[in-house]
Amino acid sequence: MSIRLFRRHPEKKRTASQAESGLSLMEILVAIVLLGIMASAGISNLIVALRTAKYTEVNFAANSLAISKVEEISAIDVGALNASYNETEPDVPWSDLNLTFTRTTTISVNDDDSRTIDVSVVSNSPDVTTDVSFSTTLALWE
C-alpha cells in the first residue's frame, strides 16, 4: 500500500499576461515622468512661498524703520520742528536681516503751523526691493 502525501496537479499553462506580470520599462518611465512633473510643481510653489515670506519680512522691517523715525521726531517739541531735521540716512541696518535701508526724512511747516513728517524707506538690496512711505501731521498746541 502506498500513501501519497501530495496530489499531483496537472501543470497549468501560463498565459501571456501571467508570464509578464511585472512592470515594463515604459510604465516605469511614465511613472518617473509623472513624479518629476509633480515634484517640479511642488518645488516652484515652495520657491514662490519663500520669496513671498522674504518680501513680507523686508516690508515689515521697512515699515518699522519708518514708524520708529516718526516716533523719534514726535518726541521733539512741535514748535521746534523745521527743515533742519530733514535728513537722509544711507545705511540703516535691521538686526534680523543682512541688508540695509536708506531712510529719508522730510519735515514741512504748514500754513496753520502744523508740521508734516514724511519718512521714506527703501531697501538697498537689488534682490529684495521695497519702498515704504509713512506720513503724519503734528498740530501745534496752544
PDB file of N, CA and C in Angstrom, residues 1-81:
ATOM      1  N   MET A   1       0.832  -1.146   0.000  1.00  0.00           N
ATOM      2  CA  MET A   1       0.000   0.000   0.000  1.00  0.00           C
ATOM      3  C   MET A   1       0.893   1.230   0.000  1.00  0.00           C
ATOM      4  N   SER A   2       0.569   2.138  -0.868  1.00  0.00           N
ATOM      5  CA  SER A   2       1.371   3.354  -0.952  1.00  0.00           C
ATOM      6  C   SER A   2       0.505   4.547  -0.558  1.00  0.00           C
ATOM      7  N   ILE A   3       1.101   5.417   0.202  1.00  0.00           N
ATOM      8  CA  ILE A   3       0.391   6.609   0.657  1.00  0.00           C
ATOM      9  C   ILE A   3       0.976   7.811  -0.068  1.00  0.00           C
ATOM     10  N   ARG A   4       0.100   8.521  -0.631  1.00  0.00           N
ATOM     11  CA  ARG A   4       0.544   9.756  -1.292  1.00  0.00           C
ATOM     12  C   ARG A   4       0.248  10.941  -0.382  1.00  0.00           C
ATOM     13  N   LEU A   5       1.268  11.702  -0.114  1.00  0.00           N
ATOM     14  CA  LEU A   5       1.070  12.870   0.719  1.00  0.00           C
ATOM     15  C   LEU A   5       0.626  14.077  -0.095  1.00  0.00           C
ATOM     16  N   PHE A   6       1.058  14.114  -1.288  1.00  0.00           N
ATOM     17  CA  PHE A   6       0.713  15.249  -2.143  1.00  0.00           C
ATOM     18  C   PHE A   6       0.018  14.753  -3.372  1.00  0.00           C
ATOM     19  N   ARG A   7      -0.931  15.479  -3.797  1.00  0.00           N
ATOM     20  CA  ARG A   7      -1.596  15.139  -5.042  1.00  0.00           C
ATOM     21  C   ARG A   7      -0.887  15.818  -6.174  1.00  0.00           C
ATOM     22  N   ARG A   8      -0.862  15.159  -7.222  1.00  0.00           N
ATOM     23  CA  ARG A   8      -0.287  15.773  -8.408  1.00  0.00           C
ATOM     24  C   ARG A   8      -1.369  16.506  -9.164  1.00  0.00           C
ATOM     25  N   HIS A   9      -1.023  17.728  -9.460  1.00  0.00           N
ATOM     26  CA  HIS A   9      -1.941  18.512 -10.277  1.00  0.00           C
ATOM     27  C   HIS A   9      -1.315  18.642 -11.640  1.00  0.00           C
ATOM     28  N   PRO A  10      -2.122  18.556 -12.602  1.00  0.00           N
ATOM     29  CA  PRO A  10      -1.546  18.754 -13.933  1.00  0.00           C
ATOM     30  C   PRO A  10      -1.024  20.188 -14.055  1.00  0.00           C
ATOM     31  N   GLU A  11       0.112  20.320 -14.671  1.00  0.00           N
ATOM     32  CA  GLU A  11       0.729  21.640 -14.850  1.00  0.00           C
ATOM     33  C   GLU A  11      -0.191  22.521 -15.679  1.00  0.00           C
ATOM     34  N   LYS A  12      -0.392  23.713 -15.169  1.00  0.00           N
ATOM     35  CA  LYS A  12      -1.212  24.661 -15.908  1.00  0.00           C
ATOM     36  C   LYS A  12      -0.300  25.453 -16.813  1.00  0.00           C
ATOM     37  N   LYS A  13      -0.798  25.721 -17.961  1.00  0.00           N
ATOM     38  CA  LYS A  13      -0.041  26.558 -18.878  1.00  0.00           C
ATOM     39  C   LYS A  13      -0.266  28.011 -18.492  1.00  0.00           C
ATOM     40  N   ARG A  14       0.816  28.741 -18.465  1.00  0.00           N
ATOM     41  CA  ARG A  14       0.707  30.157 -18.140  1.00  0.00           C
ATOM     42  C   ARG A  14       0.308  30.934 -19.380  1.00  0.00           C
ATOM     43  N   THR A  15      -0.581  31.868 -19.146  1.00  0.00           N
ATOM     44  CA  THR A  15      -0.961  32.739 -20.254  1.00  0.00           C
ATOM     45  C   THR A  15       0.068  33.854 -20.366  1.00  0.00           C
ATOM     46  N   ALA A  16      -0.002  34.613 -21.426  1.00  0.00           N
ATOM     47  CA  ALA A  16       0.967  35.688 -21.667  1.00  0.00           C
ATOM     48  C   ALA A  16       0.882  36.756 -20.581  1.00  0.00           C
ATOM     49  N   SER A  17      -0.324  37.043 -20.082  1.00  0.00           N
ATOM     50  CA  SER A  17      -0.466  38.085 -19.066  1.00  0.00           C
ATOM     51  C   SER A  17       0.125  37.633 -17.730  1.00  0.00           C
ATOM     52  N   GLN A  18       0.049  36.347 -17.419  1.00  0.00           N
ATOM     53  CA  GLN A  18       0.639  35.855 -16.179  1.00  0.00           C
ATOM     54  C   GLN A  18       2.161  35.817 -16.273  1.00  0.00           C
ATOM     55  N   ALA A  19       2.673  35.521 -17.404  1.00  0.00           N
ATOM     56  CA  ALA A  19       4.118  35.432 -17.570  1.00  0.00           C
ATOM     57  C   ALA A  19       4.761  36.819 -17.496  1.00  0.00           C
ATOM     58  N   GLU A  20       4.033  37.841 -17.874  1.00  0.00           N
ATOM     59  CA  GLU A  20       4.572  39.203 -17.874  1.00  0.00           C
ATOM     60  C   GLU A  20       3.861  40.048 -16.812  1.00  0.00           C
ATOM     61  N   SER A  21       3.837  39.573 -15.599  1.00  0.00           N
ATOM     62  CA  SER A  21       3.100  40.279 -14.562  1.00  0.00           C
ATOM     63  C   SER A  21       3.872  41.451 -13.968  1.00  0.00           C
ATOM     64  N   GLY A  22       5.151  41.659 -14.252  1.00  0.00           N
ATOM     65  CA  GLY A  22       5.948  42.777 -13.742  1.00  0.00           C
ATOM     66  C   GLY A  22       5.652  44.056 -14.512  1.00  0.00           C
ATOM     67  N   LEU A  23       6.382  45.120 -14.166  1.00  0.00           N
ATOM     68  CA  LEU A  23       6.213  46.398 -14.847  1.00  0.00           C
ATOM     69  C   LEU A  23       7.170  46.477 -16.026  1.00  0.00           C
ATOM     70  N   SER A  24       6.668  47.025 -17.082  1.00  0.00           N
ATOM     71  CA  SER A  24       7.531  47.190 -18.252  1.00  0.00           C
ATOM     72  C   SER A  24       8.369  48.456 -18.095  1.00  0.00           C
ATOM     73  N   LEU A  25       9.387  48.569 -18.879  1.00  0.00           N
ATOM     74  CA  LEU A  25      10.258  49.740 -18.842  1.00  0.00           C
ATOM     75  C   LEU A  25       9.468  50.999 -19.183  1.00  0.00           C
ATOM     76  N   MET A  26       8.549  50.905 -20.107  1.00  0.00           N
ATOM     77  CA  MET A  26       7.744  52.058 -20.499  1.00  0.00           C
ATOM     78  C   MET A  26       6.876  52.533 -19.331  1.00  0.00           C
ATOM     79  N   GLU A  27       6.279  51.624 -18.586  1.00  0.00           N
ATOM     80  CA  GLU A  27       5.458  52.005 -17.435  1.00  0.00           C
ATOM     81  C   GLU A  27       6.303  52.693 -16.359  1.00  0.00           C
ATOM     82  N   ILE A  28       7.491  52.206 -16.150  1.00  0.00           N
ATOM     83  CA  ILE A  28       8.385  52.822 -15.165  1.00  0.00           C
ATOM     84  C   ILE A  28       8.777  54.221 -15.610  1.00  0.00           C
ATOM     85  N   LEU A  29       9.084  54.398 -16.887  1.00  0.00           N
ATOM     86  CA  LEU A  29       9.451  55.718 -17.400  1.00  0.00           C
ATOM     87  C   LEU A  29       8.292  56.706 -17.289  1.00  0.00           C
ATOM     88  N   VAL A  30       7.088  56.262 -17.584  1.00  0.00           N
ATOM     89  CA  VAL A  30       5.912  57.132 -17.459  1.00  0.00           C
ATOM     90  C   VAL A  30       5.722  57.536 -16.000  1.00  0.00           C
ATOM     91  N   ALA A  31       5.897  56.598 -15.079  1.00  0.00           N
ATOM     92  CA  ALA A  31       5.760  56.912 -13.655  1.00  0.00           C
ATOM     93  C   ALA A  31       6.819  57.923 -13.216  1.00  0.00           C
ATOM     94  N   ILE A  32       8.043  57.768 -13.689  1.00  0.00           N
ATOM     95  CA  ILE A  32       9.115  58.705 -13.338  1.00  0.00           C
ATOM     96  C   ILE A  32       8.810  60.093 -13.883  1.00  0.00           C
ATOM     97  N   VAL A  33       8.315  60.171 -15.107  1.00  0.00           N
ATOM     98  CA  VAL A  33       7.974  61.467 -15.703  1.00  0.00           C
ATOM     99  C   VAL A  33       6.852  62.138 -14.905  1.00  0.00           C
ATOM    100  N   LEU A  34       5.826  61.384 -14.541  1.00  0.00           N
ATOM    101  CA  LEU A  34       4.722  61.951 -13.758  1.00  0.00           C
ATOM    102  C   LEU A  34       5.199  62.430 -12.386  1.00  0.00           C
ATOM    103  N   LEU A  35       6.053  61.664 -11.734  1.00  0.00           N
ATOM    104  CA  LEU A  35       6.599  62.097 -10.447  1.00  0.00           C
ATOM    105  C   LEU A  35       7.451  63.351 -10.606  1.00  0.00           C
ATOM    106  N   GLY A  36       8.197  63.440 -11.696  1.00  0.00           N
ATOM    107  CA  GLY A  36       9.008  64.631 -11.958  1.00  0.00           C
ATOM    108  C   GLY A  36       8.155  65.868 -12.163  1.00  0.00           C
ATOM    109  N   ILE A  37       7.051  65.730 -12.874  1.00  0.00           N
ATOM    110  CA  ILE A  37       6.150  66.865 -13.104  1.00  0.00           C
ATOM    111  C   ILE A  37       5.542  67.328 -11.780  1.00  0.00           C
ATOM    112  N   MET A  38       5.109  66.387 -10.957  1.00  0.00           N
ATOM    113  CA  MET A  38       4.524  66.757  -9.662  1.00  0.00           C
ATOM    114  C   MET A  38       5.573  67.393  -8.749  1.00  0.00           C
ATOM    115  N   ALA A  39       6.790  66.881  -8.764  1.00  0.00           N
ATOM    116  CA  ALA A  39       7.848  67.445  -7.922  1.00  0.00           C
ATOM    117  C   ALA A  39       8.214  68.854  -8.369  1.00  0.00           C
ATOM    118  N   SER A  40       8.270  69.082  -9.680  1.00  0.00           N
ATOM    119  CA  SER A  40       8.617  70.428 -10.156  1.00  0.00           C
ATOM    120  C   SER A  40       7.524  71.436  -9.797  1.00  0.00           C
ATOM    121  N   ALA A  41       6.280  71.020  -9.825  1.00  0.00           N
ATOM    122  CA  ALA A  41       5.193  71.917  -9.412  1.00  0.00           C
ATOM    123  C   ALA A  41       5.306  72.238  -7.926  1.00  0.00           C
ATOM    124  N   GLY A  42       5.620  71.248  -7.130  1.00  0.00           N
ATOM    125  CA  GLY A  42       5.782  71.473  -5.697  1.00  0.00           C
ATOM    126  C   GLY A  42       6.966  72.367  -5.385  1.00  0.00           C
ATOM    127  N   ILE A  43       8.064  72.178  -6.094  1.00  0.00           N
ATOM    128  CA  ILE A  43       9.258  72.997  -5.863  1.00  0.00           C
ATOM    129  C   ILE A  43       9.011  74.438  -6.285  1.00  0.00           C
ATOM    130  N   SER A  44       8.330  74.643  -7.397  1.00  0.00           N
ATOM    131  CA  SER A  44       8.058  76.021  -7.828  1.00  0.00           C
ATOM    132  C   SER A  44       7.141  76.732  -6.831  1.00  0.00           C
ATOM    133  N   ASN A  45       6.177  76.020  -6.266  1.00  0.00           N
ATOM    134  CA  ASN A  45       5.322  76.618  -5.232  1.00  0.00           C
ATOM    135  C   ASN A  45       6.119  76.953  -3.980  1.00  0.00           C
ATOM    136  N   LEU A  46       7.071  76.110  -3.634  1.00  0.00           N
ATOM    137  CA  LEU A  46       7.925  76.370  -2.474  1.00  0.00           C
ATOM    138  C   LEU A  46       8.769  77.621  -2.693  1.00  0.00           C
ATOM    139  N   ILE A  47       9.303  77.783  -3.888  1.00  0.00           N
ATOM    140  CA  ILE A  47      10.119  78.961  -4.200  1.00  0.00           C
ATOM    141  C   ILE A  47       9.280  80.234  -4.100  1.00  0.00           C
ATOM    142  N   VAL A  48       8.072  80.204  -4.628  1.00  0.00           N
ATOM    143  CA  VAL A  48       7.185  81.373  -4.544  1.00  0.00           C
ATOM    144  C   VAL A  48       6.860  81.686  -3.084  1.00  0.00           C
ATOM    145  N   ALA A  49       6.610  80.671  -2.287  1.00  0.00           N
ATOM    146  CA  ALA A  49       6.298  80.887  -0.870  1.00  0.00           C
ATOM    147  C   ALA A  49       7.488  81.496  -0.131  1.00  0.00           C
ATOM    148  N   LEU A  50       8.696  81.033  -0.425  1.00  0.00           N
ATOM    149  CA  LEU A  50       9.885  81.583   0.231  1.00  0.00           C
ATOM    150  C   LEU A  50      10.130  83.030  -0.178  1.00  0.00           C
ATOM    151  N   ARG A  51       9.921  83.344  -1.452  1.00  0.00           N
ATOM    152  CA  ARG A  51      10.080  84.732  -1.906  1.00  0.00           C
ATOM    153  C   ARG A  51       9.059  85.651  -1.238  1.00  0.00           C
ATOM    154  N   THR A  52       7.836  85.184  -1.144  1.00  0.00           N
ATOM    155  CA  THR A  52       6.785  85.981  -0.514  1.00  0.00           C
ATOM    156  C   THR A  52       7.095  86.217   0.962  1.00  0.00           C
ATOM    157  N   ALA A  53       7.589  85.196   1.638  1.00  0.00           N
ATOM    158  CA  ALA A  53       7.952  85.350   3.049  1.00  0.00           C
ATOM    159  C   ALA A  53       9.090  86.351   3.211  1.00  0.00           C
ATOM    160  N   LYS A  54      10.075  86.308   2.333  1.00  0.00           N
ATOM    161  CA  LYS A  54      11.203  87.245   2.409  1.00  0.00           C
ATOM    162  C   LYS A  54      10.732  88.670   2.136  1.00  0.00           C
ATOM    163  N   TYR A  55       9.875  88.850   1.126  1.00  0.00           N
ATOM    164  CA  TYR A  55       9.349  90.178   0.821  1.00  0.00           C
ATOM    165  C   TYR A  55       8.559  90.724   2.009  1.00  0.00           C
ATOM    166  N   THR A  56       7.759  89.883   2.634  1.00  0.00           N
ATOM    167  CA  THR A  56       6.969  90.306   3.791  1.00  0.00           C
ATOM    168  C   THR A  56       7.877  90.727   4.941  1.00  0.00           C
ATOM    169  N   GLU A  57       8.951  89.978   5.164  1.00  0.00           N
ATOM    170  CA  GLU A  57       9.892  90.305   6.231  1.00  0.00           C
ATOM    171  C   GLU A  57      10.591  91.642   5.968  1.00  0.00           C
ATOM    172  N   VAL A  58      11.020  91.867   4.723  1.00  0.00           N
ATOM    173  CA  VAL A  58      11.693  93.121   4.370  1.00  0.00           C
ATOM    174  C   VAL A  58      10.715  94.287   4.451  1.00  0.00           C
ATOM    175  N   ASN A  59       9.493  94.086   4.007  1.00  0.00           N
ATOM    176  CA  ASN A  59       8.480  95.137   4.064  1.00  0.00           C
ATOM    177  C   ASN A  59       8.151  95.495   5.519  1.00  0.00           C
ATOM    178  N   PHE A  60       8.080  94.495   6.384  1.00  0.00           N
ATOM    179  CA  PHE A  60       7.851  94.741   7.810  1.00  0.00           C
ATOM    180  C   PHE A  60       8.995  95.566   8.398  1.00  0.00           C
ATOM    181  N   ALA A  61      10.226  95.214   8.053  1.00  0.00           N
ATOM    182  CA  ALA A  61      11.388  95.956   8.562  1.00  0.00           C
ATOM    183  C   ALA A  61      11.345  97.407   8.103  1.00  0.00           C
ATOM    184  N   ALA A  62      11.020  97.631   6.830  1.00  0.00           N
ATOM    185  CA  ALA A  62      10.954  98.999   6.300  1.00  0.00           C
ATOM    186  C   ALA A  62       9.861  99.805   7.002  1.00  0.00           C
ATOM    187  N   ASN A  63       8.703  99.201   7.204  1.00  0.00           N
ATOM    188  CA  ASN A  63       7.620  99.884   7.933  1.00  0.00           C
ATOM    189  C   ASN A  63       8.037 100.218   9.358  1.00  0.00           C
ATOM    190  N   SER A  64       8.689  99.292  10.016  1.00  0.00           N
ATOM    191  CA  SER A  64       9.133  99.527  11.394  1.00  0.00           C
ATOM    192  C   SER A  64      10.148 100.653  11.467  1.00  0.00           C
ATOM    193  N   LEU A  65      11.075 100.702  10.504  1.00  0.00           N
ATOM    194  CA  LEU A  65      12.066 101.782  10.483  1.00  0.00           C
ATOM    195  C   LEU A  65      11.402 103.138  10.246  1.00  0.00           C
ATOM    196  N   ALA A  66      10.401 103.171   9.383  1.00  0.00           N
ATOM    197  CA  ALA A  66       9.693 104.431   9.115  1.00  0.00           C
ATOM    198  C   ALA A  66       8.927 104.894  10.352  1.00  0.00           C
ATOM    199  N   ILE A  67       8.211 103.994  10.976  1.00  0.00           N
ATOM    200  CA  ILE A  67       7.417 104.358  12.151  1.00  0.00           C
ATOM    201  C   ILE A  67       8.316 104.762  13.317  1.00  0.00           C
ATOM    202  N   SER A  68       9.444 104.068  13.485  1.00  0.00           N
ATOM    203  CA  SER A  68      10.335 104.431  14.596  1.00  0.00           C
ATOM    204  C   SER A  68      10.913 105.834  14.411  1.00  0.00           C
ATOM    205  N   LYS A  69      11.180 106.223  13.160  1.00  0.00           N
ATOM    206  CA  LYS A  69      11.680 107.580  12.912  1.00  0.00           C
ATOM    207  C   LYS A  69      10.599 108.613  13.213  1.00  0.00           C
ATOM    208  N   VAL A  70       9.367 108.335  12.822  1.00  0.00           N
ATOM    209  CA  VAL A  70       8.262 109.255  13.113  1.00  0.00           C
ATOM    210  C   VAL A  70       8.081 109.394  14.623  1.00  0.00           C
ATOM    211  N   GLU A  71       8.170 108.293  15.356  1.00  0.00           N
ATOM    212  CA  GLU A  71       8.038 108.360  16.815  1.00  0.00           C
ATOM    213  C   GLU A  71       9.189 109.143  17.439  1.00  0.00           C
ATOM    214  N   GLU A  72      10.389 108.964  16.902  1.00  0.00           N
ATOM    215  CA  GLU A  72      11.549 109.708  17.407  1.00  0.00           C
ATOM    216  C   GLU A  72      11.355 111.215  17.230  1.00  0.00           C
ATOM    217  N   ILE A  73      10.870 111.616  16.063  1.00  0.00           N
ATOM    218  CA  ILE A  73      10.662 113.041  15.783  1.00  0.00           C
ATOM    219  C   ILE A  73       9.457 113.576  16.554  1.00  0.00           C
ATOM    220  N   SER A  74       8.461 112.737  16.772  1.00  0.00           N
ATOM    221  CA  SER A  74       7.266 113.171  17.512  1.00  0.00           C
ATOM    222  C   SER A  74       7.586 113.529  18.956  1.00  0.00           C
ATOM    223  N   ALA A  75       8.690 113.034  19.480  1.00  0.00           N
ATOM    224  CA  ALA A  75       9.078 113.343  20.860  1.00  0.00           C
ATOM    225  C   ALA A  75       9.654 114.753  20.989  1.00  0.00           C
ATOM    226  N   ILE A  76       9.984 115.374  19.866  1.00  0.00           N
ATOM    227  CA  ILE A  76      10.532 116.736  19.868  1.00  0.00           C
ATOM    228  C   ILE A  76       9.367 117.723  19.919  1.00  0.00           C
ATOM    229  N   ASP A  77       9.575 118.844  20.576  1.00  0.00           N
ATOM    230  CA  ASP A  77       8.549 119.888  20.652  1.00  0.00           C
ATOM    231  C   ASP A  77       8.146 120.306  19.238  1.00  0.00           C
ATOM    232  N   VAL A  78       6.851 120.320  18.976  1.00  0.00           N
ATOM    233  CA  VAL A  78       6.339 120.603  17.627  1.00  0.00           C
ATOM    234  C   VAL A  78       6.785 121.977  17.143  1.00  0.00           C
ATOM    235  N   GLY A  79       6.835 122.957  18.016  1.00  0.00           N
ATOM    236  CA  GLY A  79       7.245 124.302  17.617  1.00  0.00           C
ATOM    237  C   GLY A  79       8.694 124.369  17.165  1.00  0.00           C
ATOM    238  N   ALA A  80       9.508 123.432  17.614  1.00  0.00           N
ATOM    239  CA  ALA A  80      10.931 123.427  17.248  1.00  0.00           C
ATOM    240  C   ALA A  80      11.204 122.664  15.954  1.00  0.00           C
ATOM    241  N   LEU A  81      10.223 121.936  15.462  1.00  0.00           N
ATOM    242  CA  LEU A  81      10.433 121.140  14.247  1.00  0.00           C
ATOM    243  C   LEU A  81      10.447 122.033  13.014  1.00  0.00           C
TER     244      LEU A  81
END
